[in-house]
Amino acid sequence: MVGWMNSVLLVAFVHFSYTTVKCESPKNAADKSYPFRNVSLPWDVRVDDIVNRLTLEDIQLMMARGGGRGGIDGPAPAIPRLGIGPYEWATECLRGDAYAPGNGTAFPQAIGLAAAFSPELIFRMAEATAEEVRGKHNDYVKKGQTPYHAGASCYSPVINIMRDSRWGRNQETYGEDPYLSGVHATAYIQGLQGNDTRYVRASGACKHFDVHGGPENIPVSRSSFNAVVSEEDWRMTFLPAFRACVKAGTYGLMCSYNRVNGVPACANKKLLTDILRTEWGFKGWVISDGGAIENIIHAHHYLNNSVDTVAAAVNAGCNLEDDNTWKDPVFMSLEQAVTEGKVTEDTVKERVRPLFYTRMRLGEFDPPEMNPYSKLSNADVETPEHKALALEAAMKSFVLLKNNGVLPLNTSRFRTYGFVGPFATNASQLMGDYAPHVPQYQIITPYRGLQSLAKMVQFAPGCLDTECVRYTAYDSQAVIETINNTDINFVFLGTGLAVEREAHDRPDTELPGHQKQILLDVINNNPASTPLVLVLFNAGPVNISFADLDPRVSAILECFFPATVTGDALRHVLINDVKGAVPAGRLPYTWPMLASQLPPMVNYSMQGRTYRYFEGEPLYPFGYGLSYTRFSYADFSCTQNITAGQSVTGTVTVKNTGKYDADEVAQIYIRWTDTSLPAPKIQLAWFKRVTIAANEQVQLSFEVEARTMAVWINDGWHIKSGMMDIMVGGQQPFTKRAVPGEGIVSRFNISGSKYLGRA
């Protein structure tokens, strides 16, 4: 898709704690003579040497204690006789170095990064995150300390499909499309792990594997939920992004809480061995989600004792237990399971190998001077470059949903600004989940960011909390008074962690508490001559159809959770005063008109879900987003006839016909004309975000890979003969809601059929 993505890598619970563990030093200098420390030997030889020196007790501790909460069940303990120090696996790096001691650069939450439709941006974000993760890790290693979340192995990214607007963890994902999520996962893993031919900067672990997208707690608990999925939906929706992650070279994966067709994911041999290792050729490690192994006994009631459970998980393909709620991990029964013949010692050794291979590729057993990443330190945390990238990412993530021409703002027209809504000043709720530590005073709220534009600001939060229900009764009169005698009014609404987050679903898609009433009071009392701008901070869609349809609402801007630089990014986008400020974000999910368009949360059929299978008209379609300028598409040409298994290549000219330099997101979709095939209605097949100067044009070259034309039928992936539609434009085609400028539709023919196998 872009050049860096085609390079082959040769490096093939949220519980906060400052607990620190001291490393144990090698007993004597002879430890350095072990073959596993011989840098001239092949990696496999060195790993085998370590594993063959481990006792079964050593292995049990490595697999049971490494992934859990620091100071209780982590880090993986030292092995003094071999001169091996402890290692803390648990690190969260979704959009910055989250939860590690000290501050870190907070990039926008993942759903906003997905909206940027820029794998290049995610690549750079992951690079910056890895530098901060590795820098902190190196400094702690030098001090002989292993605090929780200070390892160099990231439990990231989250690439579950956003299949339901109400799921609490939508914010952590890259949206609803398997192709988009796979491209972004590839960018993240390659950016994080680096391209050194010998060492890994920080290892990744895509999660949560698999068929995991709600519920968290409504209507049932994720800890006991059974996701019933057809083979077709499993293969065509829930697995592709993880396959892309594996192809990108990830060192790890995290298995999910739920059961898949009756079998817990972390003890699911079909998932962790048959698909992951046999079909895809994965050689890395699988860690359980926090407490997921215990849930096999206590929540799923799939097994009733730790010996059988550790045997089931290890035999299925789980390498490491993340146990953050129990003091006695299930994997501490591994020795007994071997003694009872329920798992073989060879299997146990096979499971521990990837753990030490990862640590070896991180450079733990080599002289530091050999490893370029050992030079990173705390000096590489929150650098000016990283902060600038966070601001760029926030601006690129915003999606303009409506605009009657008021944006960009002509600041000379407006002197008195009215600010209404709890998100104007609530710093913490702008961050989103899994954010690095940032002092509250450093977070630029919308109020702080925009107040410099005004001669005078009138402000009423409407509610003291973003849930808009808890602390005070709603004061309608204060809101109405605030928006009078102003030149322009802004309403800042949304959800935040108080409403949607891990372990907390939304019961519906409505604005929380009194927020809808705030918006209605502003709309109904806003002077006719005063522009009204609605600014939203949320992950999953909220019901704003009434505001979208009301001409009194001048503009709507979706900002997701932009983190620390929210106010600055918002100011730049609203007035377009810096390069890259023209909004070009696109929705990475379908925004329904009504909650009644959503199937029940627990129904895992894809029928009616996501743009690929959606029924009816959404409020805003997947891929939608406005700009301050206009683009036109012309000279679309592509391969007209291919043999099954070949790619389709072509070119298209995109022109910026407006007056602002801006980014455009060119999107190509394909559609199967043979409706008898078990295929989605339509599928994103290629995209590119490109900057085009005003009145200039660019010619884009594209490739639609053969894999995107395949459908899962019975035994595997098939490309069938026949005609396929191909469409290019600035959004998803054939939708009622459209951006200015028409797309182009063409068609190509596939001759013959081809079976691609099961992988």
Coordinates of C-alpha atoms in Angstrom, one line a residue, residues 423-428 430 440 442-450 564-568 570:
F423 CA -16.7 18.4 27.7
A424 CA -15.6 22.1 27.3
T425 CA -13.6 21.9 30.5
N426 CA -13.4 18.2 31.6
A427 CA -9.8 17.2 30.9
S428 CA -9.9 13.6 32.1
L430 CA -10.9 13.7 26.7
Q440 CA -4.3 17.3 34.4
Q442 CA -1.1 19.6 30.8
I443 CA -4.3 18.6 29.1
I444 CA -5.6 21.4 26.8
T445 CA -9.3 21.4 27.0
P446 CA -11.6 22.9 24.3
Y447 CA -12.2 25.9 26.5
R448 CA -8.4 26.5 27.0
G449 CA -7.7 25.9 23.3
L450 CA -10.4 28.2 21.9
T564 CA -3.6 16.0 25.7
V565 CA -3.6 18.4 22.8
T566 CA -7.4 18.4 22.3
G567 CA -7.9 22.2 22.6
D568 CA -4.9 23.1 20.4
L570 CA -9.5 21.8 17.7

